Short mmCIF file of C-alpha atoms and ligand atoms in Angstrom, two decimals:
data_model
loop_
_atom_site.label_atom_id
_atom_site.label_comp_id
_atom_site.label_asym_id
_atom_site.label_seq_id
_atom_site.Cartn_x
_atom_site.Cartn_y
_atom_site.Cartn_z
CA UNK A 23 20.20 40.09 23.57
CA UNK A 24 17.82 37.82 25.77
CA UNK A 25 16.21 36.69 22.81
CA UNK A 26 19.60 35.91 21.38
CA UNK A 27 20.42 33.89 23.99
CA UNK A 28 16.96 31.85 23.95
CA UNK A 29 17.38 31.50 20.40
CA UNK A 30 21.37 29.99 20.85
CA UNK A 31 19.88 27.85 23.81
CA UNK A 32 16.99 26.62 21.95
CA UNK A 33 19.35 25.80 18.87
CA UNK A 34 21.84 23.80 21.60
CA UNK A 35 18.83 21.82 22.86
CA UNK A 36 17.70 20.70 19.29
CA UNK A 37 21.38 19.77 18.16
CA UNK A 38 21.71 18.22 21.11
CA UNK A 39 18.65 16.13 20.85
CA UNK A 40 19.62 15.74 17.05
CA UNK A 41 22.51 14.08 17.82
CA UNK A 42 20.99 11.66 20.79
CA UNK A 43 18.42 10.89 18.06
CA UNK A 44 21.27 10.35 15.36
CA UNK A 45 23.19 8.01 18.15
CA UNK A 46 20.03 6.07 18.40
CA UNK A 47 20.20 5.32 14.68
CA UNK A 48 23.96 4.58 13.78
CA UNK A 49 24.84 2.71 17.24
CA UNK A 50 21.81 1.26 18.90
CA UNK A 51 22.07 -2.19 19.01
CA UNK A 52 18.35 -3.55 20.36
CA UNK A 53 15.42 -3.08 18.45
CA UNK A 54 12.32 -2.06 19.63
CA UNK A 55 8.58 -3.78 18.89
CA UNK A 56 6.14 -0.97 19.53
CA UNK A 57 3.48 -2.48 22.11
CA UNK A 58 1.09 -0.08 21.15
CA UNK A 59 -2.75 -2.04 19.98
CA UNK A 60 -4.61 -1.07 17.57
CA UNK A 61 -8.11 -1.46 17.98
CA UNK A 62 -9.19 -3.68 14.71
CA UNK A 63 -11.87 -1.35 12.60
CA UNK A 64 -13.16 -3.24 9.20
CA UNK A 65 -10.72 -3.51 6.13
CA UNK A 66 -13.15 -3.33 3.79
CA UNK A 67 -13.44 -0.95 0.86
CA UNK A 68 -15.48 2.05 0.93
CA UNK A 69 -18.72 1.32 -0.86
CA UNK A 70 -18.56 2.59 -4.67
CA UNK A 71 -21.65 5.23 -4.48
CA UNK A 72 -20.06 7.40 -1.31
CA UNK A 73 -19.06 10.38 -1.29
CA UNK A 74 -15.32 9.77 -1.26
CA UNK A 75 -15.44 8.46 -4.93
CA UNK A 76 -17.61 11.35 -6.23
CA UNK A 77 -17.83 11.95 -10.00
CA UNK A 78 -17.22 15.58 -10.44
CA UNK A 79 -20.01 17.45 -12.08
CA UNK A 80 -20.47 18.42 -15.66
CA UNK A 81 -20.70 16.26 -19.17
CA UNK A 82 -17.57 14.25 -19.75
CA UNK A 83 -15.62 16.19 -17.04
CA UNK A 84 -11.95 14.95 -16.26
CA UNK A 85 -11.66 12.93 -13.49
CA UNK A 86 -9.13 11.21 -11.44
CA UNK A 87 -6.73 13.86 -12.32
CA UNK A 88 -2.83 12.88 -10.94
CA UNK A 89 0.29 14.18 -11.84
CA UNK A 90 3.95 13.05 -11.68
CA UNK A 91 7.58 14.08 -12.75
CA UNK A 92 7.84 14.10 -16.42
CA UNK A 93 11.48 14.41 -16.76
CA UNK A 94 14.60 14.02 -14.90
CA UNK A 95 15.38 16.68 -13.33
CA UNK A 96 12.07 18.46 -12.16
CA UNK A 97 11.26 20.96 -15.05
CA UNK A 98 8.15 18.86 -16.35
CA UNK A 99 5.23 17.81 -15.01
CA UNK A 100 3.19 15.05 -16.69
CA UNK A 101 -0.48 15.34 -16.02
CA UNK A 102 -2.71 12.51 -16.50
CA UNK A 103 -6.93 12.09 -16.04
CA UNK A 104 -9.50 10.43 -16.93
CA UNK A 105 -12.83 11.62 -19.16
CA UNK A 106 -15.89 8.58 -19.05
CA UNK A 107 -18.11 9.43 -21.82
CA UNK A 108 -15.97 10.70 -24.92
CA UNK A 109 -12.49 11.65 -25.59
CA UNK A 110 -12.77 15.24 -25.22
CA UNK A 111 -9.68 17.47 -25.34
CA UNK A 112 -5.91 16.23 -24.29
CA UNK A 113 -4.77 19.92 -24.04
CA UNK A 114 -3.93 21.59 -20.38
CA UNK A 115 -3.99 25.34 -20.37
CA UNK A 116 -1.19 26.57 -17.76
CA UNK A 117 0.46 29.61 -16.26
CA UNK A 118 1.67 31.04 -13.36
CA UNK A 119 -1.47 33.18 -12.41
CA UNK A 120 -4.89 32.31 -11.24
CA UNK A 121 -7.05 32.70 -14.07
CA UNK A 122 -4.15 33.45 -16.54
CA UNK A 123 -3.38 30.37 -18.86
CA UNK A 124 -1.32 31.76 -20.90
CA UNK A 125 0.73 28.60 -22.38
CA UNK A 126 -0.92 25.16 -23.28
CA UNK A 127 0.48 21.98 -24.32
CA UNK A 128 -1.33 19.03 -25.73
CA UNK A 129 -1.78 15.43 -24.77
CA UNK A 130 -2.61 12.02 -26.14
CA UNK A 131 -5.46 9.83 -24.78
CA UNK A 132 -5.57 5.58 -24.69
CA UNK A 133 -8.00 3.53 -23.37
CA UNK A 134 -8.03 -0.57 -22.87
CA UNK A 135 -10.21 -3.40 -21.68
CA UNK A 136 -9.59 -6.37 -19.00
CA UNK A 137 -11.97 -9.11 -19.53
CA UNK A 138 -15.76 -7.34 -19.73
CA UNK A 139 -14.46 -3.92 -18.11
CA UNK A 140 -13.90 -0.94 -20.81
CA UNK A 141 -11.62 1.92 -19.27
CA UNK A 142 -12.79 5.88 -19.93
CA UNK A 143 -10.39 7.79 -22.40
CA UNK A 144 -6.90 7.76 -20.16
CA UNK A 145 -5.09 11.27 -20.85
CA UNK A 146 -1.63 12.27 -20.23
CA UNK A 147 -0.07 15.51 -21.16
CA UNK A 148 3.75 16.51 -20.48
CA UNK A 149 4.17 20.06 -19.39
CA UNK A 150 8.01 20.92 -20.28
CA UNK A 151 10.16 23.25 -19.24
CA UNK A 152 8.67 24.80 -16.31
CA UNK A 153 10.67 27.13 -14.38
CA UNK A 154 12.17 25.54 -10.92
CA UNK A 155 10.34 27.10 -7.45
CA UNK A 156 7.12 28.33 -8.86
CA UNK A 157 3.47 27.74 -8.90
CA UNK A 158 1.74 27.03 -11.33
CA UNK A 159 -2.30 26.56 -12.54
CA UNK A 160 -3.64 24.24 -14.92
CA UNK A 161 -6.94 23.34 -16.28
CA UNK A 162 -8.53 20.79 -18.12
CA UNK A 163 -11.83 19.71 -19.70
CA UNK A 164 -14.14 21.42 -21.96
CA UNK A 165 -16.96 24.07 -21.50
CA UNK A 166 -18.90 23.93 -18.24
CA UNK A 167 -17.08 20.63 -17.36
CA UNK A 168 -13.62 22.53 -17.08
CA UNK A 169 -11.78 21.46 -13.78
CA UNK A 170 -8.91 24.05 -12.51
CA UNK A 171 -5.86 23.10 -10.06
CA UNK A 172 -2.39 23.69 -9.11
CA UNK A 173 1.00 22.59 -8.53
CA UNK A 174 4.62 23.71 -7.43
CA UNK A 175 7.80 22.72 -9.11
CA UNK A 176 10.72 21.73 -6.80
CA UNK A 177 13.73 23.79 -6.33
CA UNK A 178 16.59 23.55 -8.94
CA UNK A 179 18.68 20.18 -8.33
CA UNK A 180 21.30 21.34 -5.61
CA UNK A 181 23.09 19.61 -2.95
CA UNK A 182 21.59 21.51 -0.41
CA UNK A 183 18.18 22.17 -1.37
CA UNK A 184 15.57 21.18 1.21
CA UNK A 185 12.58 19.13 0.20
CA UNK A 186 9.79 16.93 2.15
CA UNK A 187 8.90 13.60 0.66
CA UNK A 188 5.84 11.38 1.96
CA UNK A 189 6.11 7.82 1.76
CA UNK A 190 2.82 5.92 1.21
CA UNK A 191 2.53 2.28 0.34
CA UNK A 192 0.10 -0.20 -0.29
CA UNK A 193 -2.79 2.39 0.17
CA UNK A 194 -6.23 0.58 -1.54
CA UNK A 195 -9.51 2.10 -1.05
CA UNK A 196 -10.85 1.60 2.84
CA UNK A 197 -11.45 4.47 5.46
CA UNK A 198 -8.17 3.63 7.03
CA UNK A 199 -6.71 4.70 3.34
CA UNK A 200 -8.84 7.85 3.79
CA UNK A 201 -7.25 8.14 6.92
CA UNK A 202 -3.78 7.98 5.97
CA UNK A 203 -3.96 9.90 2.79
CA UNK A 204 -5.65 13.34 4.72
CA UNK A 205 -3.04 12.81 7.61
CA UNK A 206 -0.43 12.81 4.94
CA UNK A 207 -2.24 15.76 3.37
CA UNK A 208 -1.80 17.70 6.36
CA UNK A 209 1.92 16.69 6.66
CA UNK A 210 3.67 19.35 4.72
CA UNK A 211 4.62 16.68 2.31
CA UNK A 212 5.98 18.28 -0.87
CA UNK A 213 6.02 14.70 -3.12
CA UNK A 214 4.85 11.14 -2.56
CA UNK A 215 7.21 8.36 -3.00
CA UNK A 216 4.51 5.50 -3.60
CA UNK A 217 5.94 2.00 -2.86
CA UNK A 218 3.06 0.04 -5.14
CA UNK A 219 0.05 -1.54 -4.46
CA UNK A 220 -2.49 1.07 -5.32
CA UNK A 221 -6.12 0.61 -5.94
CA UNK A 222 -6.58 -3.37 -5.12
CA UNK A 223 -8.90 -3.68 -7.90
CA UNK A 224 -7.74 -7.03 -8.78
CA UNK A 225 -9.52 -8.32 -5.75
CA UNK A 226 -12.63 -8.23 -7.38
CA UNK A 227 -14.41 -10.38 -9.12
CA UNK A 228 -13.07 -10.26 -12.93
CA UNK A 229 -10.36 -7.57 -11.30
CA UNK A 230 -12.97 -5.06 -11.70
CA UNK A 231 -11.60 -2.11 -13.57
CA UNK A 232 -14.22 0.36 -11.93
CA UNK A 233 -12.26 0.08 -8.79
CA UNK A 234 -9.31 1.61 -10.44
CA UNK A 235 -11.55 4.56 -11.08
CA UNK A 236 -13.07 4.74 -7.76
CA UNK A 237 -9.06 4.67 -6.33
CA UNK A 238 -8.10 7.44 -8.97
CA UNK A 239 -11.23 9.52 -7.85
CA UNK A 240 -10.22 8.81 -4.25
CA UNK A 241 -6.62 9.80 -4.44
CA UNK A 242 -7.35 12.90 -6.82
CA UNK A 243 -7.43 15.33 -3.45
CA UNK A 244 -3.84 15.37 -3.40
CA UNK A 245 -2.19 13.32 -6.75
CA UNK A 246 -3.94 16.52 -8.92
CA UNK A 247 -1.96 18.86 -6.63
CA UNK A 248 1.49 17.38 -5.98
CA UNK A 249 3.39 14.97 -7.69
CA UNK A 250 3.38 10.92 -6.90
CA UNK A 251 6.49 9.12 -7.97
CA UNK A 252 4.91 5.24 -8.97
CA UNK A 253 6.06 2.27 -8.13
CA UNK A 254 4.33 -1.27 -9.26
CA UNK A 255 3.46 -3.75 -6.58
CA UNK A 256 2.02 -7.45 -7.07
CA UNK A 257 -1.35 -6.50 -7.11
CA UNK A 258 -0.62 -4.07 -10.37
CA UNK A 259 0.32 -7.12 -12.21
CA UNK A 260 -3.34 -8.72 -12.86
CA UNK A 261 -1.90 -11.59 -14.78
CA UNK A 262 -5.14 -13.14 -15.52
CA UNK A 263 -4.79 -15.94 -18.32
CA UNK A 264 -8.10 -17.61 -16.94
CA UNK A 265 -9.64 -14.15 -18.39
CA UNK A 266 -7.49 -14.34 -21.15
CA UNK A 267 -5.52 -11.00 -20.01
CA UNK A 268 -1.81 -12.42 -20.46
CA UNK A 269 -0.31 -8.46 -20.24
CA UNK A 270 1.01 -7.80 -16.99
CA UNK A 271 0.47 -4.24 -15.41
CA UNK A 272 -1.87 -3.83 -18.37
CA UNK A 273 -4.21 -1.28 -15.79
CA UNK A 274 -1.47 0.23 -14.09
CA UNK A 275 1.00 1.08 -17.34
CA UNK A 276 -2.41 2.59 -19.51
CA UNK A 277 -3.13 4.75 -16.27
CA UNK A 278 0.15 6.22 -14.33
CA UNK A 279 2.60 7.18 -16.91
CA UNK A 280 6.04 7.49 -15.53
CA UNK A 281 9.13 9.38 -17.07
CA UNK A 282 11.25 6.10 -17.74
CA UNK A 283 12.37 7.62 -21.03
CA UNK A 284 14.23 10.49 -19.43
CA UNK A 285 16.60 8.07 -17.22
CA UNK A 286 16.77 5.77 -20.38
CA UNK A 287 14.94 2.84 -19.13
CA UNK A 288 13.25 0.95 -21.63
CA UNK A 289 10.05 0.27 -19.16
CA UNK A 290 8.00 2.68 -17.15
CA UNK A 291 8.40 0.06 -14.43
CA UNK A 292 11.82 1.16 -13.56
CA UNK A 293 13.27 4.70 -14.05
CA UNK A 294 14.88 7.46 -11.90
CA UNK A 295 14.51 11.16 -11.22
CA UNK A 296 16.42 14.05 -9.51
CA UNK A 297 14.49 15.91 -7.13
CA UNK A 298 15.64 19.05 -5.36
CA UNK A 299 18.68 17.18 -3.31
CA UNK A 300 17.59 13.85 -4.02
CA UNK A 301 18.28 11.17 -6.52
CA UNK A 302 15.55 8.81 -6.56
CA UNK A 303 15.82 5.26 -8.03
CA UNK A 304 12.46 3.38 -8.96
CA UNK A 305 12.88 -0.48 -8.86
CA UNK A 306 10.30 -3.42 -10.36
CA UNK A 307 10.28 -6.08 -7.75
CA UNK A 308 8.05 -8.12 -10.03
CA UNK A 309 10.07 -7.73 -13.62
CA UNK A 310 13.25 -9.37 -14.14
CA UNK A 311 15.95 -8.02 -12.30
CA UNK A 312 18.93 -10.54 -12.56
CA UNK A 313 22.38 -10.29 -14.70
CA UNK A 314 21.68 -9.45 -17.84
CA UNK A 315 17.90 -8.83 -17.92
CA UNK A 316 16.80 -5.01 -18.66
CA UNK A 317 16.36 -3.85 -15.79
CA UNK A 318 19.54 -5.00 -14.27
CA UNK A 319 21.38 -3.44 -17.04
CA UNK A 320 19.53 -0.28 -16.64
CA UNK A 321 20.07 0.10 -12.69
CA UNK A 322 23.99 -0.66 -13.58
CA UNK A 323 23.98 2.29 -16.14
CA UNK A 324 21.66 4.86 -13.49
CA UNK A 325 23.97 4.26 -10.93
CA UNK A 326 26.85 5.69 -12.77
CA UNK A 327 24.92 8.66 -13.11
CA UNK A 328 24.17 9.50 -9.40
CA UNK A 329 26.57 12.34 -8.68
CA UNK A 330 26.74 13.10 -4.64
CA UNK A 331 28.07 16.25 -5.27
CA UNK A 332 24.55 17.22 -6.46
CA UNK A 333 22.37 15.27 -5.06
CA UNK A 334 23.58 13.93 -2.00
CA UNK A 335 20.51 11.88 -1.06
CA UNK A 336 20.38 8.63 -2.89
CA UNK A 337 16.86 6.76 -2.42
CA UNK A 338 15.87 3.83 -3.55
CA UNK A 339 12.08 2.61 -4.11
CA UNK A 340 10.61 -0.89 -4.55
CA UNK A 341 7.50 -2.89 -3.31
CA UNK A 342 8.93 -6.55 -1.76
CA UNK A 343 11.05 -5.30 0.85
CA UNK A 344 14.60 -6.45 1.20
CA UNK A 345 14.70 -6.64 5.09
CA UNK A 346 11.44 -7.13 6.96
CA UNK A 347 10.72 -9.49 10.03
CA UNK A 348 7.33 -9.82 9.90
CA UNK A 349 5.62 -13.46 9.21
CA UNK A 350 3.93 -11.81 6.19
CA UNK A 351 6.19 -12.12 2.69
CA UNK A 352 8.88 -12.93 4.61
CA UNK A 353 11.98 -12.99 2.64
CA UNK A 354 10.27 -12.39 -0.75
CA UNK A 355 12.61 -9.97 -1.54
CA UNK A 356 15.58 -12.25 -1.17
CA UNK A 357 16.45 -12.52 -4.71
CA UNK A 358 16.69 -8.81 -5.18
CA UNK A 359 18.59 -8.49 -2.36
CA UNK A 360 20.88 -11.17 -3.84
CA UNK A 361 21.21 -9.37 -6.93
CA UNK A 362 21.64 -5.44 -5.77
CA UNK A 363 22.64 -5.38 -1.98
CA UNK A 364 26.21 -5.18 -3.15
CA UNK A 365 25.55 -2.19 -5.03
CA UNK A 366 23.74 -0.58 -2.22
CA UNK A 367 26.60 -0.90 -0.13
CA UNK A 368 29.37 0.05 -2.32
CA UNK A 369 27.47 3.36 -3.65
CA UNK A 370 26.03 4.28 -0.47
CA UNK A 371 22.30 4.21 -0.74
CA UNK A 372 21.03 6.27 2.16
CA UNK A 373 17.80 4.69 2.35
CA UNK A 374 15.75 2.02 0.63
CA UNK A 375 11.82 2.30 1.10
CA UNK A 376 9.63 -0.67 -0.07
CA UNK A 377 5.60 -1.64 0.78
CA UNK A 378 4.17 -5.11 0.62
CA UNK A 379 3.94 -6.08 4.26
CA UNK A 380 1.22 -4.22 5.49
CA UNK A 381 3.35 -2.92 8.91
CA UNK A 382 5.88 -0.49 9.75
CA UNK A 383 9.61 -1.40 10.23
CA UNK A 384 12.68 0.22 9.95
CA UNK A 385 16.19 -1.33 10.14
CA UNK A 386 19.47 -0.38 11.42
CA UNK A 387 22.16 0.07 8.76
CA UNK A 388 23.01 -3.74 8.37
CA UNK A 389 24.27 -5.87 5.20
CA UNK A 390 24.83 -9.05 4.17
CA UNK A 391 26.80 -9.21 1.26
CA UNK A 392 29.91 -11.12 2.47
CA UNK A 393 27.73 -14.04 2.64
CA UNK A 394 28.38 -16.24 -0.64
CA UNK A 395 26.69 -19.59 0.13
CA UNK A 396 30.12 -21.08 0.65
CA UNK A 397 31.56 -18.74 3.17
CA UNK A 398 31.09 -15.56 5.41
CA UNK A 399 28.36 -15.05 8.38
CA UNK A 400 24.70 -16.29 7.26
CA UNK A 401 23.07 -13.26 8.79
CA UNK A 402 22.93 -9.18 8.21
CA UNK A 403 25.88 -7.40 10.40
CA UNK A 404 26.14 -4.19 10.99
CA UNK A 405 27.66 -2.00 8.12
CA UNK A 406 27.92 2.21 8.34
CA UNK A 407 28.20 1.97 4.19
CA UNK A 408 24.65 -0.07 4.23
CA UNK A 409 21.37 1.48 3.77
CA UNK A 410 18.47 2.17 6.26
CA UNK A 411 16.02 -0.31 4.94
CA UNK A 412 12.00 1.13 5.55
CA UNK A 413 8.86 -1.06 5.15
CA UNK A 414 5.75 1.45 4.76
CA UNK A 415 3.35 -1.03 3.54
CA UNK A 416 0.48 0.04 6.11
CA UNK A 417 -1.51 2.78 3.88
CA UNK A 418 -4.56 0.97 5.12
CA UNK A 419 -5.81 -1.32 2.27
CA UNK A 420 -9.01 -4.08 2.53
CA UNK A 421 -6.06 -6.74 3.94
CA UNK A 422 -5.87 -5.68 6.63
CA UNK A 423 -2.82 -5.50 9.06
CA UNK A 424 -0.15 -8.09 9.10
CA UNK A 425 0.64 -7.87 12.81
CA UNK A 426 2.39 -11.42 13.33
CA UNK A 427 6.52 -10.25 13.47
CA UNK A 428 9.12 -12.95 14.02
CA UNK A 429 10.07 -13.50 17.88
CA UNK A 430 12.18 -12.55 19.11
CA UNK A 431 12.87 -9.18 16.75
CA UNK A 432 16.06 -9.83 15.14
CA UNK A 433 19.14 -7.60 15.15
CA UNK A 434 18.37 -6.06 12.12
CA UNK A 435 15.10 -4.57 13.18
CA UNK A 436 15.36 -1.04 14.62
CA UNK A 437 11.63 -0.30 15.10
CA UNK A 438 8.32 -2.09 13.99
CA UNK A 439 4.86 -1.98 14.43
CA UNK A 440 2.00 -3.07 12.77
CA UNK A 441 -0.36 0.06 12.56
CA UNK A 442 -1.51 2.26 9.58
CA UNK A 443 0.27 5.26 8.46
CA UNK A 444 2.69 7.13 6.35
CA UNK A 445 6.32 8.45 6.44
CA UNK A 446 7.71 11.98 6.04
CA UNK A 447 11.31 12.50 5.09
CA UNK A 448 12.32 15.83 5.44
CA UNK A 449 15.86 16.73 3.38
CA UNK A 450 16.99 19.56 5.48
CA UNK A 451 20.63 19.97 4.05
CA UNK A 452 23.31 17.89 2.32
CA UNK A 453 24.27 16.34 5.56
CA UNK A 454 20.86 15.51 7.91
CA UNK A 455 17.45 14.57 7.14
CA UNK A 456 15.00 14.36 9.69
CA UNK A 457 12.30 11.24 9.28
CA UNK A 458 8.92 10.50 10.78
CA UNK A 459 6.79 7.57 10.90
CA UNK A 460 3.32 8.90 11.63
CA UNK A 461 0.50 6.42 13.24
CA UNK A 462 -2.94 6.54 11.99
CA UNK A 463 -4.29 5.55 15.72
CA UNK A 464 -7.91 5.13 14.31
CA UNK A 465 -8.32 8.27 12.81
CA UNK A 466 -5.91 10.70 14.91
CA UNK A 467 -2.47 11.29 13.33
CA UNK A 468 -0.10 10.54 15.66
CA UNK A 469 3.94 10.45 15.60
CA UNK A 470 5.22 7.56 16.60
CA UNK A 471 9.01 7.45 16.07
CA UNK A 472 11.56 10.13 14.96
CA UNK A 473 14.93 9.73 13.52
CA UNK A 474 17.69 11.98 12.38
CA UNK A 475 19.14 10.50 9.05
CA UNK A 476 23.22 11.36 8.37
CA UNK A 477 23.83 11.39 4.72
CA UNK A 478 26.09 8.52 3.61
CA UNK A 479 28.27 10.62 1.80
CA UNK A 480 28.65 13.99 3.51
CA UNK A 481 28.16 13.05 6.92
CA UNK A 482 31.63 10.77 6.71
CA UNK A 483 34.81 12.26 5.32
CA UNK A 484 36.44 8.70 5.10
CA UNK A 485 33.61 7.48 3.33
CA UNK A 486 33.17 10.48 1.11
CA UNK A 487 37.02 10.47 0.28
CA UNK A 488 36.84 6.38 -0.37
CA UNK A 489 33.82 7.05 -2.82
CA UNK A 490 35.59 9.48 -4.63
CA UNK A 491 38.88 7.71 -4.80
CA UNK A 492 37.10 5.05 -6.67
CA UNK A 493 35.23 6.60 -9.26
CA UNK A 494 31.71 5.32 -9.43
CA UNK A 495 32.10 4.28 -13.28
CA UNK A 496 35.15 2.23 -12.27
CA UNK A 497 33.63 0.71 -9.37
CA UNK A 498 30.68 -0.16 -11.09
CA UNK A 499 31.93 -1.88 -14.01
CA UNK A 500 34.40 -3.71 -11.42
CA UNK A 501 31.28 -5.02 -10.12
CA UNK A 502 29.57 -5.89 -13.65
CA UNK A 503 32.68 -8.05 -14.19
CA UNK A 504 31.93 -10.67 -11.55
FE1 FE2 B 23 1.82 -5.72 -2.09
#
């Protein structure tokens, strides 16, 4: 009996604490600039011959192994890897029992050159028709160079399916990057939402492709075992007409495949997936997105597919933040804000995650959709229908931290701090999610802020009724006919 009382008491305290935190998100009106001063470490890349970039043993052994979701709903996994000497096999053997690979899939390989760099053989293999919520073992390579890994498929798309996402951005390949990665791997995250800027290979002479290879080996410790949902940043563009390289995103597109066809996208740079209780929309900040462009048209159609009765959590990923109060890259996302913010508010997007700015920041729920150059308040206003905007560009790359914030802190900014780290989003059910940002703190993993998100659709009857009444397709066609 006493035990039951203690459990009830604990639940009550948890609920009270959640309510307080929720209130902080929903009604707090003054932001917080963290006074934490991080001692500066050199932001230099790990040397190429370091153990962190170790090449796996064996002739032509597969390296840089990474997986991502391979379809719309989480029943497929796309496995990618690189062989350096010769193509070798593009086959993946897999199964649900260790050492019993009773299934197989045949992939393909590609390669590319970038000025004076020639890539290895980049393999992509789709494993489809997987069971939900199962652990699969897989192996790639030949003879003594075979390598074995595993992954766990997500639960079936369901309104209350709990799931934990990590959010990482602007990672690079310094010791700070490694620290972020190692902290994330201890966090319980099941899938990474990556908000762009992967290797920073473009910081080297001739965009040295061997830094793409070293980055692939650095992150393999996580990317081989759980999906990373990729979005592209400015460091992936690699437009170098002076070197004769005029196809943007060349290395990224060859190396990091995405399931764009499953969401009827014409480009791997923008697409959507559904995973557990989340509908995740990936946008490209550096591809055309104004009205009538392929990305704009695709987003218009994809938003009509969102069904909050199946996937209550609507999450958008992009690289350049739409709201951020750092001096670095200030307003670089403004044109995309003008293009898409109205849709995000009308469809009650829960969270927009971005990177690019090398510091952490979270906004209140605000919007600026009523200002149209000639009328309206030229300033974001509190708006319960608006997303929370979170910048997680603090993975730890060689460019260092963006430590100069606008002063005073704008009213739309809830929390900001120039430290390295990553975020965790725990979807608990259709109504609530726990969110944390974890600061690296010079090697230690330190939780720096926690908030509870109430779902924008399910946590408010009034808003849900309005969304239903307005019928999403009708709403979007109205939007399209501006
Ligand atoms: Fe960036």
